[in-house]
């Protein structure tokens, strides 16, 4: 295969997770007895630009369709993160009523609602109809399209240019990463700032976060690889922050290469040096990851089998994409995990893709009083354990599988 960024021939395997349906292809009663589309989930690494990427087996329009069921606003911690981001950016860059903020992958308006509350003009770009409609209900203007050079040029011709663009957890979702990145160099004002957040590849490898790999993620990103991508497409990174979201992410700040005036920060230089010292630019860094992932799978399956033998009832919390990767790679079905609870009504009364485990409302936890609750979105562990602390009343315990199997006392 050819590298999505540099067109180098990519031959080095990083991880093979077998085959699974797309992680957001939740089943309904009508589709439960119909065949599912399964695609190989294989990840490769380019030894030229060090972009880690999935092989191509499906396209974005199939993955992000009108029934897309991920709504950001159902996580209270994510809303808090978005509100804090807006406060910080307004202060740092002096944004006001004469500024313009554009968010790419605006989802249900989880972030732009805080921009709008400050009376700062804003626009959201969101290709999935279900979440775009939710954002419009908050009074946010939405362009319902995929972002790239063509859309950026059209928006500029219509008078839209951004003092700040936000793109949280979307850079990994785009198949044509060069076209996507170049769009920002067009959309930004001369001294505008683009921020991007994405899970850090360093954590994925060192903390065994393999379940963040799924078909909707075409790329797995280091600062090293993103710097190369941006420089090719008219952007310059000038600062970076390490943030705790999604098990450890990067927030990078970029400007137009030809007109930006922000100075390169010491944090950026330090993190580039850190990635170099950890070996991100060396094939040895990517080897033997398969065996680490297999141990996680075997430990979880072994625990679930022992629980079943002991007559214990096990359920899960969070019908998240990362959960679908874990369940399908491990071959876990409803005989080992009876059901999954989720706060999002759009997912309730459906079934997890591949594993076909039913997704129910939280009330079912209190009704069935399970012995164990497996937290699938482990990055929200603290939020979930607080929310479900009542399971301790009947002796219920929490379980996480990543970075290693852990059962609460």
Coordinates of C-alpha atoms in Angstrom, one line a residue:
X1 CA 0.0 0.0 0.0
X2 CA 1.0 3.6 -0.5
X3 CA 1.4 6.0 2.5
X4 CA -1.5 8.4 2.8
X5 CA 0.9 11.3 3.4
X6 CA 4.1 10.8 1.6
X7 CA 3.1 8.1 -1.0
X8 CA 6.0 5.9 0.2
X9 CA 5.5 2.2 -0.2
X10 CA 4.4 0.9 3.2
X11 CA 5.3 -2.7 4.0
X12 CA 5.8 -2.8 7.8
X13 CA 3.0 -4.2 9.9
X14 CA 2.2 -2.7 13.2
X15 CA -0.9 -4.6 14.4
X16 CA -3.5 -7.0 13.1
X17 CA -6.8 -7.0 14.9
X18 CA -8.5 -9.5 12.6
X19 CA -11.8 -8.4 11.1
X20 CA -14.8 -6.6 12.4
X21 CA -17.8 -4.4 11.3
X22 CA -17.3 -0.6 11.5
X23 CA -17.4 0.4 15.1
X24 CA -20.4 2.8 14.7
X25 CA -22.6 0.4 12.7
X26 CA -24.9 -0.4 15.6
X27 CA -27.6 -2.9 14.8
X28 CA -31.4 -2.6 15.3
X29 CA -34.1 -5.2 15.6
X30 CA -34.6 -4.9 11.9
X31 CA -31.0 -5.4 11.0
X32 CA -30.1 -7.9 13.7
X33 CA -30.8 -10.9 11.5
X34 CA -29.1 -9.5 8.4
X35 CA -25.5 -10.1 7.4
X36 CA -23.0 -7.4 8.6
X37 CA -20.2 -6.0 6.6
X38 CA -16.9 -7.1 8.1
X39 CA -13.6 -5.5 7.1
X40 CA -10.0 -6.4 8.0
X41 CA -8.5 -4.1 10.7
X42 CA -4.8 -4.0 9.9
X43 CA -2.4 -1.2 10.8
X44 CA 0.8 -0.4 9.1
X45 CA 3.7 2.1 9.7
X46 CA 5.5 4.2 7.1
X47 CA 9.2 4.1 7.6
X48 CA 9.6 7.4 5.7
X49 CA 7.3 9.8 7.5
X50 CA 6.3 7.5 10.5
X51 CA 2.6 7.8 9.9
X52 CA 0.8 4.8 11.4
X53 CA -2.3 4.0 9.3
X54 CA -4.9 1.5 8.5
X55 CA -5.1 -0.3 5.2
X56 CA -8.0 0.9 3.1
X57 CA -11.1 -1.3 3.0
X58 CA -13.9 1.1 3.3
X59 CA -14.5 4.9 2.9
X60 CA -15.5 7.8 5.1
X61 CA -19.0 8.2 3.6
X62 CA -19.9 4.7 4.7
X63 CA -18.5 5.1 8.2
X64 CA -19.9 8.6 8.9
X65 CA -23.5 8.3 7.6
X66 CA -26.8 9.9 8.5
X67 CA -27.3 7.5 11.4
X68 CA -24.0 8.3 13.1
X69 CA -24.6 7.8 16.8
X70 CA -21.8 9.4 18.6
X71 CA -23.0 12.6 20.4
X72 CA -20.2 14.4 22.4
X73 CA -22.6 16.1 24.8
X74 CA -23.4 12.8 26.6
X75 CA -20.1 13.0 28.5
X76 CA -20.0 15.6 31.2
X77 CA -16.2 15.5 31.5
X78 CA -16.0 16.2 27.7
X79 CA -18.3 19.1 28.0
X80 CA -16.2 20.5 30.8
X81 CA -13.1 20.0 28.7
X82 CA -14.7 21.9 25.8
X83 CA -15.8 24.8 28.0
X84 CA -12.3 25.1 29.5
X85 CA -10.8 25.1 26.0
X86 CA -13.0 28.0 24.9
X87 CA -12.2 30.0 28.0
X88 CA -8.5 29.4 27.5
X89 CA -8.5 30.2 23.7
X90 CA -10.5 33.4 24.2
X91 CA -8.0 34.6 26.8
X92 CA -4.9 33.5 25.0
X93 CA -5.7 34.9 21.6
X94 CA -7.9 37.8 22.5
X95 CA -11.1 36.6 20.8
X96 CA -14.1 38.9 20.9
X97 CA -17.3 39.8 19.0
X98 CA -15.3 40.8 15.9
X99 CA -13.5 37.4 15.7
X100 CA -14.7 34.3 13.9
X101 CA -14.3 30.7 15.2
X102 CA -14.9 27.7 13.0
X103 CA -14.9 24.1 14.3
X104 CA -14.4 21.2 12.0
X105 CA -16.2 18.1 13.2
X106 CA -18.6 20.2 15.4
X107 CA -20.6 17.1 16.3
X108 CA -23.7 18.2 18.3
X109 CA -22.5 21.7 19.2
X110 CA -20.8 20.5 22.4
X111 CA -18.0 23.1 22.0
X112 CA -19.4 25.9 19.9
X113 CA -22.3 26.4 22.3
X114 CA -19.7 28.0 24.6
X115 CA -18.3 30.2 21.8
X116 CA -21.9 31.3 21.0
X117 CA -22.6 32.1 24.7
X118 CA -19.7 34.7 24.5
X119 CA -21.4 36.3 21.4
X120 CA -18.4 35.3 19.3
X121 CA -19.4 34.6 15.7
X122 CA -19.0 30.9 14.9
X123 CA -19.6 28.2 12.3
X124 CA -19.6 24.4 12.6
X125 CA -18.6 21.9 9.9
X126 CA -20.2 18.5 10.5
X127 CA -20.9 15.9 7.8
X128 CA -23.1 13.6 9.9
X129 CA -26.8 14.6 9.7
X130 CA -27.9 13.4 13.1
X131 CA -25.3 15.4 15.1
X132 CA -25.5 18.4 12.7
X133 CA -29.3 18.6 13.5
X134 CA -28.5 18.5 17.2
X135 CA -26.1 21.4 16.8
X136 CA -28.7 23.4 14.9
X137 CA -31.1 22.9 17.7
X138 CA -28.6 24.8 19.9
X139 CA -28.8 27.7 17.4
X140 CA -25.4 27.0 15.8
X141 CA -24.9 27.5 12.1
X142 CA -23.7 24.2 10.5
X143 CA -22.3 23.3 7.1
X144 CA -23.2 19.6 6.6
X145 CA -20.2 18.5 4.6
X146 CA -16.8 16.8 4.8
X147 CA -13.9 19.3 5.1
X148 CA -11.1 19.7 2.7
X149 CA -9.6 22.2 0.2
X150 CA -12.7 22.5 -1.9
X151 CA -14.9 23.4 1.0
X152 CA -12.3 25.8 2.5
X153 CA -12.0 27.7 -0.8
X154 CA -15.8 28.0 -1.1
X155 CA -16.1 29.3 2.5
X156 CA -13.4 31.9 1.9
X157 CA -15.2 33.0 -1.3
X158 CA -18.3 33.4 0.8
X159 CA -16.5 35.7 3.3
X160 CA -15.7 33.1 6.0
X161 CA -12.2 33.1 7.4
X162 CA -11.2 32.1 10.9
X163 CA -9.2 33.7 13.7
X164 CA -9.4 30.3 15.3
X165 CA -10.2 26.8 14.0
X166 CA -10.8 23.9 16.3
X167 CA -10.5 20.3 15.2
X168 CA -10.8 17.9 18.1
X169 CA -10.4 14.1 17.5
X170 CA -11.0 14.4 13.8
X171 CA -7.5 14.5 12.2
X172 CA -7.3 10.7 12.6
X173 CA -10.7 10.2 10.9
X174 CA -9.8 11.6 7.5
X175 CA -8.6 9.3 4.6
X176 CA -7.1 12.2 2.6
X177 CA -5.0 13.8 5.4
X178 CA -3.1 16.1 3.0
X179 CA -6.3 17.6 1.6
X180 CA -7.7 18.0 5.1
X181 CA -4.6 19.8 6.5
X182 CA -4.2 22.0 3.5
X183 CA -7.8 23.2 3.9
X184 CA -6.8 24.9 7.2
X185 CA -4.0 26.9 5.6
X186 CA -6.7 28.3 3.3
X187 CA -9.4 28.9 5.9
X188 CA -7.2 30.7 8.4
X189 CA -6.8 34.4 8.4
X190 CA -3.2 35.6 7.9
X191 CA -2.4 35.3 11.6
X192 CA -5.2 32.9 12.5
X193 CA -4.6 29.8 14.7
X194 CA -5.6 26.2 14.2
X195 CA -5.8 23.8 17.1
X196 CA -6.0 20.1 16.8
X197 CA -6.4 17.4 19.5
X198 CA -5.7 13.7 18.9
X199 CA -4.7 10.7 21.0
X200 CA -0.9 10.6 21.2
X201 CA 0.7 7.6 19.5
X202 CA 3.3 7.4 22.2
X203 CA 0.5 6.5 24.7
X204 CA -1.1 4.1 22.4
X205 CA 2.1 2.1 22.2
X206 CA 3.4 2.5 25.7
X207 CA 0.1 2.2 27.5
X208 CA -1.4 -0.6 25.3
X209 CA -4.3 1.6 24.1
X210 CA -4.9 -0.6 21.1
X211 CA -8.7 -0.3 21.3
X212 CA -8.4 3.3 20.0
X213 CA -7.8 1.5 16.7
X214 CA -10.9 1.1 14.6
X215 CA -12.0 1.6 11.0
X216 CA -13.1 5.2 11.6
X217 CA -9.6 6.1 12.5
X218 CA -7.5 6.1 9.4
X219 CA -4.3 7.4 11.1
X220 CA -2.6 7.1 14.5
X221 CA -0.6 10.2 15.1
X222 CA 2.7 11.3 16.7
X223 CA 3.9 14.9 16.7
X224 CA 6.7 13.7 14.4
X225 CA 4.3 12.6 11.7
X226 CA 1.9 15.5 12.1
X227 CA 4.7 18.0 11.8
X228 CA 5.7 16.4 8.5
X229 CA 2.1 16.4 7.2
X230 CA 1.5 20.1 8.1
X231 CA 4.7 21.4 6.7
X232 CA 3.8 19.8 3.4
X233 CA 0.5 21.5 3.4
X234 CA 1.2 25.1 4.3
X235 CA 1.0 24.9 8.1
X236 CA 3.6 25.4 10.8
X237 CA 3.2 24.0 14.3
X238 CA 4.3 26.6 16.9
X239 CA 3.1 25.1 20.2
X240 CA 1.9 21.8 21.8
X241 CA 0.3 20.8 25.0
X242 CA 0.0 17.3 26.5
X243 CA -3.6 16.9 27.8
X244 CA -5.2 13.9 29.7
X245 CA -8.2 13.3 27.4
X246 CA -8.6 9.9 25.7
X247 CA -5.9 8.4 27.8
X248 CA -3.3 11.1 26.9
X249 CA -3.7 13.4 23.9
X250 CA -1.8 16.2 22.2
X251 CA -3.3 19.7 21.5
X252 CA -1.2 21.3 18.8
X253 CA -1.3 24.9 17.7
X254 CA -0.6 25.7 14.0
X255 CA -0.4 28.8 11.9
X256 CA -0.1 29.6 8.2
X257 CA 3.4 28.8 7.2
X258 CA 3.8 32.0 5.1
X259 CA 2.1 34.6 7.3
X260 CA 1.9 33.3 10.9
X261 CA 3.9 35.3 13.5
X262 CA 3.7 33.1 16.6
X263 CA 7.1 32.0 17.9
X264 CA 8.1 28.3 18.2
X265 CA 7.6 27.3 21.9
X266 CA 10.1 25.4 24.0
X267 CA 7.4 22.8 24.7
X268 CA 7.3 21.9 21.0
X269 CA 11.0 21.5 20.8
X270 CA 11.1 19.4 24.0
X271 CA 8.3 17.0 22.8
X272 CA 9.9 16.5 19.4
X273 CA 13.1 15.6 21.3
X274 CA 11.2 13.2 23.6
X275 CA 9.6 11.4 20.6
X276 CA 13.1 11.1 19.0
X277 CA 14.6 9.6 22.2
X278 CA 11.7 7.2 22.7
X279 CA 12.3 5.9 19.1
X280 CA 9.2 7.1 17.2
X281 CA 11.4 7.4 14.2
X282 CA 12.7 3.9 14.4
X283 CA 11.1 0.6 13.4
X284 CA 12.1 -1.0 16.7
X285 CA 9.5 1.2 18.5
X286 CA 6.6 -0.5 16.6
X287 CA 7.7 -4.1 16.9
X288 CA 6.3 -6.7 19.3
X289 CA 3.2 -4.7 19.9
X290 CA 1.0 -7.6 18.7
X291 CA 2.1 -9.8 21.6
X292 CA 1.3 -7.1 24.2
X293 CA -2.2 -6.8 22.7
X294 CA -2.8 -10.5 22.7
X295 CA -2.0 -10.7 26.4
X296 CA -4.7 -8.1 27.1
X297 CA -7.2 -10.1 25.1
X298 CA -6.3 -13.4 26.8
X299 CA -6.4 -11.9 30.3
X300 CA -9.9 -10.4 29.8
X301 CA -11.4 -13.5 28.1
X302 CA -9.9 -15.7 30.9
X303 CA -11.5 -13.4 33.6
X304 CA -14.9 -13.5 31.9
X305 CA -14.8 -17.3 31.5
X306 CA -13.9 -17.8 35.2
X307 CA -16.7 -15.4 36.2
X308 CA -19.2 -17.4 34.1
X309 CA -18.0 -20.7 35.7
X310 CA -18.5 -19.1 39.1
X311 CA -22.0 -18.1 38.3
X312 CA -21.2 -14.3 38.3
X313 CA -23.2 -11.9 36.1
X314 CA -21.1 -9.5 34.0
X315 CA -22.3 -6.5 32.0
X316 CA -20.5 -3.6 30.5
X317 CA -20.8 0.2 30.5
X318 CA -20.3 2.5 27.4
X319 CA -21.2 1.4 23.9
X320 CA -18.1 3.1 22.6
X321 CA -16.1 2.5 19.4
X322 CA -13.1 1.4 21.5
X323 CA -15.3 -1.1 23.2
X324 CA -16.3 -2.6 19.9
X325 CA -12.7 -3.0 18.9
X326 CA -12.0 -4.9 22.1
X327 CA -15.1 -7.1 22.1
X328 CA -14.7 -8.1 18.4
X329 CA -10.9 -8.7 18.7
X330 CA -11.4 -10.9 21.8
X331 CA -14.4 -12.7 20.3
X332 CA -16.6 -11.7 23.3
X333 CA -20.4 -12.3 22.9
X334 CA -23.5 -12.0 25.1
X335 CA -22.7 -15.3 26.8
X336 CA -19.9 -13.6 28.6
X337 CA -21.2 -10.0 28.8
X338 CA -25.0 -10.0 29.1
X339 CA -25.6 -6.4 28.0
X340 CA -24.0 -3.0 27.6
X341 CA -25.4 0.1 29.3
X342 CA -25.2 3.6 27.6
X343 CA -26.5 7.0 28.5
X344 CA -27.1 7.9 24.8
X345 CA -30.7 7.2 23.8
X346 CA -29.6 7.0 20.2
X347 CA -27.7 3.8 21.1
X348 CA -30.2 2.2 23.5
X349 CA -32.3 -0.7 22.3
X350 CA -29.7 -1.4 19.6
X351 CA -26.9 -4.0 19.5
X352 CA -23.2 -3.7 19.4
X353 CA -21.8 -4.4 15.9
X354 CA -20.2 -7.8 15.5
X355 CA -20.7 -9.0 19.1
X356 CA -24.4 -8.2 18.9
X357 CA -24.6 -7.6 22.6
X358 CA -27.8 -5.6 23.5
X359 CA -27.4 -1.9 24.5
X360 CA -29.8 -0.9 27.3
X361 CA -30.6 2.1 29.5
X362 CA -28.8 2.5 32.9
X363 CA -31.9 1.4 34.8
X364 CA -31.1 -2.1 33.9
X365 CA -28.1 -2.1 36.2
X366 CA -30.2 -1.5 39.2
X367 CA -32.7 -4.1 38.1
X368 CA -30.2 -6.9 37.5
X369 CA -27.5 -6.0 40.0
X370 CA -24.6 -7.5 38.2
X371 CA -21.5 -8.7 40.0
X372 CA -19.1 -6.9 37.6
X373 CA -19.4 -3.9 35.3
X374 CA -16.7 -3.8 32.6
X375 CA -16.0 -0.1 31.7
X376 CA -15.3 -0.1 28.0
X377 CA -14.4 3.6 27.6
X378 CA -11.6 3.3 30.1
X379 CA -10.6 6.9 29.5
X380 CA -13.8 7.9 31.4
X381 CA -13.2 5.5 34.2
X382 CA -13.4 8.2 37.0
X383 CA -16.5 9.7 35.6
X384 CA -18.2 6.3 35.2
X385 CA -17.2 5.0 38.6
X386 CA -18.6 8.1 40.2
X387 CA -21.8 7.9 38.2
X388 CA -22.3 4.2 39.0
X389 CA -21.0 4.2 42.5
X390 CA -24.3 2.7 43.7
X391 CA -23.3 -0.8 42.4
X392 CA -21.1 -1.1 45.5
X393 CA -24.4 -1.4 47.6
X394 CA -24.9 -4.9 46.3
X395 CA -21.2 -5.8 46.1
X396 CA -20.7 -4.9 42.4
X397 CA -17.2 -4.3 41.2
X398 CA -15.7 -2.4 38.2
X399 CA -13.4 -4.0 35.7
X400 CA -11.1 -2.4 33.1
X401 CA -9.0 -4.3 30.6
X402 CA -6.5 -1.5 29.5
X403 CA -3.7 -0.9 30.0
X404 CA -3.9 -4.2 31.9
X405 CA -6.7 -6.2 33.6
X406 CA -7.9 -4.4 36.8
X407 CA -10.8 -5.4 39.1
X408 CA -11.8 -2.9 41.7
X409 CA -11.7 -4.0 45.3

